[in-house]
Coordinates of N, CA and C in Angstrom, one line a residue:
M10 N -66.0 43.0 -144.9 CA -66.1 43.6 -146.2 C -65.6 42.5 -147.9
W11 N -64.0 41.9 -147.2 CA -63.6 41.0 -148.0 C -64.2 39.5 -148.0
L12 N -64.8 39.4 -146.7 CA -65.8 38.4 -146.9 C -66.9 38.2 -147.6
W13 N -67.5 39.1 -147.2 CA -68.7 38.9 -148.2 C -68.6 38.9 -149.7
A14 N -67.3 39.8 -150.2 CA -66.8 39.8 -151.7 C -66.4 38.0 -151.8
A15 N -65.4 37.8 -151.0 CA -64.8 36.2 -151.2 C -66.3 35.5 -151.4
L16 N -67.2 35.2 -150.5 CA -68.1 34.4 -150.8 C -69.2 34.7 -151.9
A17 N -69.3 36.0 -152.4 CA -69.9 36.0 -153.6 C -69.5 35.7 -154.6
V18 N -67.7 35.3 -154.9 CA -67.1 35.1 -156.0 C -67.2 33.4 -155.8
A19 N -67.1 33.0 -154.8 CA -67.1 31.4 -154.8 C -68.3 31.2 -154.7
V20 N -69.7 31.2 -154.9 CA -70.6 31.2 -155.0 C -71.2 31.4 -156.4
A21 N -70.4 32.4 -157.0 CA -70.4 32.5 -158.7 C -69.7 31.3 -159.1
V22 N -68.6 31.3 -158.5 CA -67.7 30.0 -159.6 C -68.6 28.8 -159.1
L23 N -69.2 28.4 -158.1 CA -69.9 27.1 -158.0 C -70.9 26.8 -158.8
A24 N -71.5 28.1 -159.2 CA -72.9 28.1 -160.0 C -72.4 27.9 -161.3
V25 N -71.4 28.6 -161.6 CA -71.0 28.0 -163.5 C -70.5 26.7 -163.5
L26 N -69.5 26.2 -162.5 CA -69.3 24.8 -162.2 C -70.6 24.0 -162.6
G27 N -71.3 23.9 -161.2 CA -72.6 23.3 -161.3 C -73.2 23.3 -162.8
A28 N -73.7 24.6 -163.4 CA -74.0 24.7 -164.6 C -73.3 23.8 -166.0
G29 N -72.2 23.6 -165.9 CA -71.1 22.9 -166.6 C -71.2 21.6 -166.4
L30 N -71.9 21.2 -164.9 CA -71.6 19.6 -165.1 C -72.8 19.2 -165.3
R31 N -74.1 19.9 -165.5 CA -75.7 19.5 -165.7 C -75.5 19.0 -167.1
R32 N -74.5 20.0 -168.1 CA -74.6 19.9 -169.7 C -74.0 18.5 -170.2
D33 N -74.0 17.6 -171.2 CA -73.8 16.5 -171.6 C -72.6 16.7 -172.4
P34 N -71.6 16.4 -172.5 CA -70.7 17.0 -173.5 C -71.3 16.3 -175.1
R35 N -71.3 15.2 -175.2 CA -71.8 14.3 -176.1 C -73.0 14.9 -177.0
R36 N -73.6 15.8 -176.4 CA -74.6 16.9 -176.9 C -74.2 18.5 -177.5
L37 N -73.1 18.8 -177.1 CA -72.4 19.8 -177.5 C -72.2 20.2 -179.4
P38 N -72.5 20.8 -179.8 CA -72.0 20.8 -181.3 C -70.6 20.1 -181.1
S39 N -69.9 19.9 -182.5 CA -68.7 19.2 -182.5 C -67.7 20.5 -183.3
P40 N -66.8 21.0 -182.8 CA -65.9 21.8 -183.4 C -65.2 21.6 -184.7
L41 N -65.5 20.2 -185.3 CA -65.2 19.6 -186.4 C -66.0 20.1 -187.6
V42 N -66.9 19.9 -187.0 CA -68.1 20.1 -188.2 C -67.4 21.3 -188.8
G43 N -67.6 21.2 -190.6 CA -67.1 22.2 -191.7 C -65.5 22.0 -191.7
R44 N -64.9 21.1 -191.0 CA -63.6 21.0 -190.7 C -63.1 19.8 -191.6
P45 N -61.7 19.8 -191.9 CA -61.3 18.8 -192.7 C -61.3 17.3 -191.7
T46 N -61.8 16.3 -192.2 CA -61.2 14.8 -191.3 C -60.2 14.9 -190.9
P47 N -59.6 14.9 -189.4 CA -58.4 14.5 -189.3 C -57.7 13.2 -190.0
A48 N -56.8 13.2 -190.6 CA -56.2 12.0 -191.3 C -56.1 10.7 -189.8
F49 N -56.4 9.7 -190.9 CA -56.1 8.6 -189.8 C -55.6 7.4 -190.6
S50 N -55.4 6.0 -190.1 CA -54.8 5.0 -190.8 C -55.4 4.1 -189.6
L51 N -56.5 3.5 -190.1 CA -57.2 2.4 -189.2 C -56.8 1.0 -189.7
P52 N -56.2 -0.1 -189.0 CA -56.1 -1.4 -189.1 C -57.3 -2.4 -189.2
L53 N -57.6 -2.9 -190.2 CA -58.7 -3.4 -190.0 C -58.6 -4.7 -189.5
L54 N -59.9 -5.2 -189.3 CA -60.3 -6.4 -188.5 C -59.9 -7.9 -189.7
N55 N -60.3 -7.5 -191.2 CA -60.2 -8.8 -191.7 C -58.7 -8.5 -192.7
G56 N -57.7 -7.9 -191.9 CA -56.5 -7.6 -192.7 C -56.5 -6.1 -193.2
G57 N -55.2 -5.6 -193.6 CA -55.2 -4.6 -194.2 C -55.5 -3.1 -193.5
V58 N -55.0 -2.3 -194.3 CA -55.1 -0.7 -193.5 C -56.2 0.1 -194.4
L59 N -57.0 0.8 -193.9 CA -57.9 2.2 -194.2 C -57.3 3.2 -194.0
R60 N -56.8 4.0 -195.1 CA -56.2 5.2 -194.9 C -57.2 6.5 -195.1
S61 N -57.4 7.5 -194.5 CA -58.5 8.1 -194.9 C -58.3 9.2 -196.0
E62 N -57.2 9.3 -196.3 CA -56.8 9.6 -198.0 C -57.6 9.2 -199.4
A63 N -57.7 7.4 -199.0 CA -58.2 6.4 -200.2 C -59.5 6.8 -199.6
L64 N -60.3 8.0 -198.8 CA -61.7 7.9 -199.0 C -62.2 9.1 -199.6
R65 N -61.2 9.8 -200.1 CA -61.6 11.4 -200.4 C -62.3 10.9 -201.8
G66 N -63.4 12.1 -201.8 CA -64.3 11.6 -203.1 C -65.7 11.1 -202.8
R67 N -65.7 10.5 -201.8 CA -66.4 9.6 -201.3 C -67.4 10.1 -200.4
V68 N -68.5 10.1 -199.9 CA -68.9 10.4 -198.9 C -69.1 9.4 -197.8
V69 N -68.9 9.6 -196.5 CA -68.3 8.4 -195.6 C -69.4 8.7 -194.3
V70 N -69.3 7.8 -193.8 CA -70.3 7.7 -192.4 C -68.7 6.9 -191.6
V71 N -68.6 7.5 -190.5 CA -67.6 7.2 -189.7 C -68.5 6.9 -188.4
N72 N -68.4 5.8 -187.5 CA -69.1 5.3 -186.2 C -67.8 4.7 -185.5
F73 N -67.9 5.4 -184.3 CA -67.1 4.7 -183.5 C -67.8 4.0 -182.6
W74 N -67.7 2.6 -181.8 CA -68.5 2.2 -181.0 C -67.3 1.1 -180.4
A75 N -68.4 0.0 -179.9 CA -67.4 -0.5 -178.6 C -68.6 -2.0 -178.4
S76 N -68.2 -3.3 -178.1 CA -69.1 -4.2 -178.0 C -69.6 -4.4 -177.1
W77 N -68.9 -3.4 -175.6 CA -69.7 -3.4 -174.4 C -70.8 -1.8 -174.5
C78 N -71.1 -1.5 -175.5 CA -71.9 -0.4 -175.6 C -73.3 -0.7 -176.0
Y79 N -73.6 -1.2 -174.7 CA -75.2 -1.9 -174.9 C -76.4 -1.0 -174.3
P80 N -77.3 -0.7 -174.4 CA -77.9 -0.7 -175.9 C -77.9 -0.2 -176.9
A81 N -77.4 1.2 -177.0 CA -77.2 2.0 -177.9 C -76.3 1.6 -179.2
C82 N -75.2 0.9 -179.1 CA -74.5 0.5 -180.4 C -75.0 -0.5 -181.1
Y83 N -75.6 -2.0 -180.1 CA -76.3 -3.1 -180.4 C -77.7 -2.3 -181.4
D84 N -78.3 -1.5 -181.0 CA -79.5 -0.9 -181.5 C -79.1 -0.2 -183.2
E85 N -78.2 0.5 -183.1 CA -77.6 1.4 -184.2 C -76.8 0.3 -185.2
A86 N -76.1 -1.0 -184.9 CA -75.3 -1.7 -186.0 C -76.2 -2.2 -187.5
P87 N -77.7 -2.7 -186.8 CA -78.2 -3.2 -188.0 C -78.5 -1.8 -188.8
H88 N -78.6 -0.8 -188.5 CA -78.7 0.6 -189.1 C -77.5 0.9 -190.3
L89 N -76.4 1.0 -189.7 CA -75.1 0.9 -190.3 C -75.3 -0.1 -191.5
Q90 N -75.2 -1.4 -191.1 CA -75.0 -2.3 -192.2 C -76.1 -2.1 -193.6
R91 N -77.7 -1.5 -193.2 CA -78.7 -1.1 -193.7 C -78.0 0.0 -195.0
L92 N -77.2 1.0 -193.8 CA -76.8 2.0 -194.9 C -75.9 1.5 -195.9
W93 N -75.1 0.5 -195.1 CA -73.8 0.1 -196.4 C -74.9 -0.5 -197.6
D94 N -75.7 -1.4 -197.3 CA -76.5 -1.8 -198.4 C -76.6 -1.1 -199.5
R95 N -77.5 0.3 -199.1 CA -78.3 0.8 -199.6 C -77.1 1.7 -200.4
Y96 N -76.2 2.3 -199.7 CA -75.7 3.3 -200.6 C -74.2 2.6 -201.1
G97 N -73.8 1.6 -200.8 CA -72.4 1.1 -200.9 C -71.9 0.9 -202.3
E98 N -73.1 0.9 -203.0 CA -73.2 1.0 -204.4 C -72.5 2.1 -205.4
R99 N -73.4 3.3 -204.2 CA -73.4 4.5 -205.0 C -72.5 5.4 -204.8
G100 N -71.4 4.6 -203.9 CA -70.0 5.3 -203.8 C -69.6 5.6 -202.5
V101 N -70.9 5.4 -200.8 CA -71.1 5.9 -199.9 C -70.1 4.6 -199.3
V102 N -69.4 4.9 -198.4 CA -68.6 4.0 -197.4 C -69.0 4.7 -195.6
V103 N -69.4 3.4 -195.4 CA -69.4 3.2 -193.6 C -68.4 2.5 -193.3
V104 N -67.6 3.1 -192.5 CA -66.6 2.6 -191.9 C -66.6 2.6 -189.9
G105 N -66.5 1.5 -189.3 CA -66.5 1.5 -188.0 C -65.3 1.3 -187.4
I106 N -65.1 2.5 -186.4 CA -63.8 2.5 -185.9 C -64.1 2.0 -183.9
N107 N -63.9 0.6 -183.7 CA -63.9 0.1 -182.5 C -63.1 0.5 -182.0
I108 N -63.3 1.1 -180.3 CA -62.8 2.0 -179.6 C -63.0 1.4 -178.3
Q109 N -61.8 1.3 -177.1 CA -61.6 1.1 -175.8 C -62.2 -0.3 -175.6
D110 N -61.7 -1.2 -176.5 CA -62.3 -3.1 -176.4 C -61.3 -3.9 -177.1
T111 N -62.0 -5.3 -176.6 CA -61.1 -6.2 -177.1 C -61.0 -6.7 -178.5
E112 N -59.9 -6.9 -179.3 CA -60.1 -7.3 -180.4 C -61.0 -8.7 -180.3
A113 N -61.4 -9.7 -179.5 CA -62.4 -10.3 -179.4 C -63.8 -10.4 -179.3
G114 N -63.9 -8.9 -178.8 CA -65.1 -8.3 -178.3 C -65.6 -8.0 -179.7
A115 N -64.9 -7.2 -180.2 CA -65.1 -6.4 -181.7 C -65.3 -7.7 -183.0
R116 N -64.7 -8.6 -183.0 CA -64.8 -9.6 -184.0 C -66.2 -10.0 -183.6
A117 N -66.8 -10.7 -182.1 CA -67.7 -11.2 -181.5 C -69.1 -10.3 -182.3
F118 N -68.9 -9.0 -182.3 CA -69.7 -7.8 -182.6 C -70.2 -8.1 -183.7
V119 N -68.7 -7.8 -184.8 CA -69.3 -7.6 -186.3 C -69.8 -9.2 -186.8
R120 N -69.5 -10.2 -186.2 CA -69.9 -11.4 -186.9 C -71.9 -11.3 -186.8
R121 N -72.0 -11.0 -185.3 CA -73.3 -11.1 -184.7 C -74.2 -10.3 -185.4
F122 N -73.8 -9.2 -185.8 CA -74.5 -8.1 -186.7 C -74.3 -8.2 -188.2
G123 N -73.3 -9.2 -188.7 CA -73.2 -9.5 -190.0 C -72.5 -8.2 -190.9
Q124 N -71.7 -7.5 -190.1 CA -71.0 -6.5 -190.8 C -70.2 -6.5 -191.8
T125 N -70.3 -6.3 -193.1 CA -69.5 -6.4 -194.4 C -69.0 -5.0 -194.7
F126 N -69.3 -3.6 -194.0 CA -68.5 -2.8 -194.2 C -66.8 -2.6 -193.3
P127 N -66.3 -1.8 -194.2 CA -65.0 -1.7 -193.3 C -65.0 -1.6 -191.8
V128 N -64.6 -2.6 -190.7 CA -64.4 -2.1 -189.5 C -62.9 -2.4 -189.0
G129 N -62.5 -1.6 -187.9 CA -61.2 -1.5 -187.6 C -61.3 -1.2 -186.2
R130 N -60.1 -1.6 -185.4 CA -59.7 -1.0 -183.8 C -58.5 0.2 -183.8
D131 N -59.2 1.1 -183.0 CA -58.4 2.0 -183.0 C -57.9 1.9 -181.5
R132 N -56.4 1.1 -182.0 CA -55.6 -0.1 -180.2 C -55.6 1.6 -179.6
T133 N -54.8 2.5 -180.4 CA -54.5 3.1 -179.3 C -55.6 4.6 -178.8
G134 N -56.2 4.7 -179.3 CA -57.3 5.2 -178.9 C -56.6 7.0 -179.8
S135 N -56.0 7.0 -180.7 CA -55.6 8.4 -181.2 C -56.6 8.8 -182.5
I136 N -57.1 7.6 -182.8 CA -58.3 8.4 -184.1 C -59.2 9.1 -182.7
A137 N -59.9 8.5 -182.3 CA -61.2 9.0 -181.1 C -60.8 10.2 -180.7
I138 N -59.5 9.8 -180.1 CA -58.9 11.5 -179.7 C -59.0 12.8 -181.0
D139 N -58.2 12.2 -181.7 CA -58.7 13.4 -183.3 C -59.7 13.7 -183.6
F140 N -60.9 13.3 -183.4 CA -62.3 13.3 -183.8 C -63.2 14.0 -182.4
G141 N -62.4 13.6 -181.6 CA -62.8 14.3 -180.2 C -64.0 13.8 -179.7
V142 N -64.1 12.3 -180.0 CA -64.9 11.5 -179.4 C -65.1 11.6 -178.3
V143 N -66.2 12.0 -177.5 CA -66.4 11.8 -175.6 C -67.0 10.3 -175.3
G144 N -68.1 10.0 -176.0 CA -68.2 8.3 -175.6 C -69.0 7.8 -177.0
V145 N -69.4 6.7 -176.9 CA -69.8 5.8 -177.7 C -71.0 5.5 -177.3
P146 N -72.2 5.1 -178.6 CA -71.8 5.6 -180.5 C -71.7 6.9 -180.4
E147 N -71.0 7.1 -181.4 CA -70.5 8.5 -182.2 C -70.5 8.5 -183.6
T148 N -70.9 9.2 -184.3 CA -71.1 9.0 -185.9 C -70.8 10.3 -186.1
Y149 N -70.0 10.2 -187.9 CA -69.7 11.6 -188.2 C -69.8 11.5 -189.9
L150 N -70.6 12.2 -190.3 CA -70.8 11.8 -191.4 C -69.7 13.3 -192.7
I151 N -69.1 12.6 -193.7 CA -68.0 13.4 -194.0 C -68.4 13.5 -195.6
D152 N -68.4 14.7 -196.1 CA -68.7 15.2 -197.7 C -67.4 14.5 -198.3
R153 N -67.8 14.7 -199.8 CA -66.9 14.1 -200.8 C -65.8 14.9 -201.0
Q154 N -65.4 15.9 -200.2 CA -64.5 16.8 -200.5 C -63.1 16.6 -198.7
G155 N -63.9 15.6 -198.0 CA -63.4 15.7 -196.7 C -63.4 16.7 -195.6
R156 N -64.6 16.7 -195.5 CA -64.9 17.9 -194.6 C -66.0 17.1 -193.8
I157 N -65.7 17.2 -192.3 CA -67.1 16.8 -191.8 C -68.2 17.4 -191.8
V158 N -69.2 16.9 -192.0 CA -70.8 17.9 -191.8 C -71.7 17.5 -190.8
F159 N -71.5 16.5 -190.2 CA -72.6 16.3 -189.8 C -71.8 15.2 -188.5
K160 N -72.3 15.2 -187.1 CA -71.7 14.7 -185.9 C -73.2 14.4 -185.4
H161 N -73.4 12.9 -184.9 CA -74.3 12.7 -183.9 C -73.8 11.6 -182.7
A162 N -74.0 12.0 -181.5 CA -73.7 11.1 -180.2 C -75.0 10.6 -180.0
G163 N -75.0 9.2 -179.7 CA -75.6 8.6 -179.4 C -76.1 7.6 -180.7
A164 N -77.2 6.5 -180.4 CA -77.1 5.9 -181.5 C -77.9 6.2 -182.6
V165 N -77.7 6.2 -184.0 CA -78.3 6.2 -185.2 C -78.8 5.8 -185.8
T166 N -79.9 6.4 -186.7 CA -80.9 5.2 -187.3 C -80.6 5.3 -188.9
E167 N -81.4 4.5 -190.0 CA -81.2 4.7 -191.0 C -81.6 6.0 -191.5
D168 N -83.0 6.2 -191.3 CA -83.4 7.2 -191.6 C -82.8 8.7 -191.6
L169 N -82.3 8.6 -190.1 CA -81.1 10.1 -189.5 C -80.2 10.3 -190.2
L170 N -79.9 9.3 -191.4 CA -78.7 9.8 -192.3 C -79.0 9.3 -193.2
A171 N -80.1 8.7 -193.7 CA -80.4 9.1 -195.3 C -80.6 10.2 -195.8
A172 N -81.1 11.0 -195.6 CA -81.6 12.2 -195.9 C -80.5 12.8 -196.4
R173 N -79.8 13.2 -195.2 CA -78.5 13.5 -195.6 C -77.2 13.2 -196.4
I174 N -77.4 11.9 -196.3 CA -76.2 11.5 -197.4 C -76.8 11.3 -199.0
E175 N -78.2 11.5 -198.8 CA -79.1 11.7 -200.5 C -78.4 13.1 -200.7
A176 N -78.7 14.4 -199.8 CA -78.2 16.0 -200.1 C -76.5 15.4 -200.2
L177 N -76.3 14.8 -200.0 CA -74.4 15.0 -200.5 C -74.2 14.3 -201.9
L178 N -74.9 13.4 -201.9 CA -74.7 12.4 -203.4 C -75.2 13.5 -204.3
A179 N -76.2 14.3 -203.9 CA -77.2 14.8 -205.2 C -75.8 16.1 -205.4
Q180 N -75.1 16.4 -204.4 CA -74.1 17.8 -204.9 C -73.2 17.2 -205.9
G181 N -73.2 15.9 -205.9 CA -71.9 15.6 -206.2 C -72.2 15.1 -208.1
R182 N -73.4 15.6 -208.0 CA -74.1 15.0 -209.7 C -73.9 16.2 -210.7

């Protein structure tokens, strides 16, 4: 009798584990949505440091990426630059955070795509950990109060973020 019970428990455990392994953790909702943005200090590739508190009062797009992330990071790079060009003068900040990469790779990527928004390297991975980044690319949208309002795993497009940015800008009028 105990053998059948043990077998039933083992089958149940394997079924639960199997179901969990089929789920892509990047597609799960972020527990950070609705919460304050983790504080960070990002050394920028062009010198200086960007601190999260300096972004308070602005709508912010935070994008985690790597130069080895092909094709997704390469596909989204022009979209992020267009968002910066389109909304930068309206107070929106796009921030690129390079993770698990070399400095040379990061600099070459920024040059290739002509990125003019703030870009830095998360050398220790602590910023990515605080945001709960599972893989690249991942993008977070932050409101003027410093709360994360949206997370997207995978390549973003200008269209995907533009309506959300417009809504956040309208809230501040």
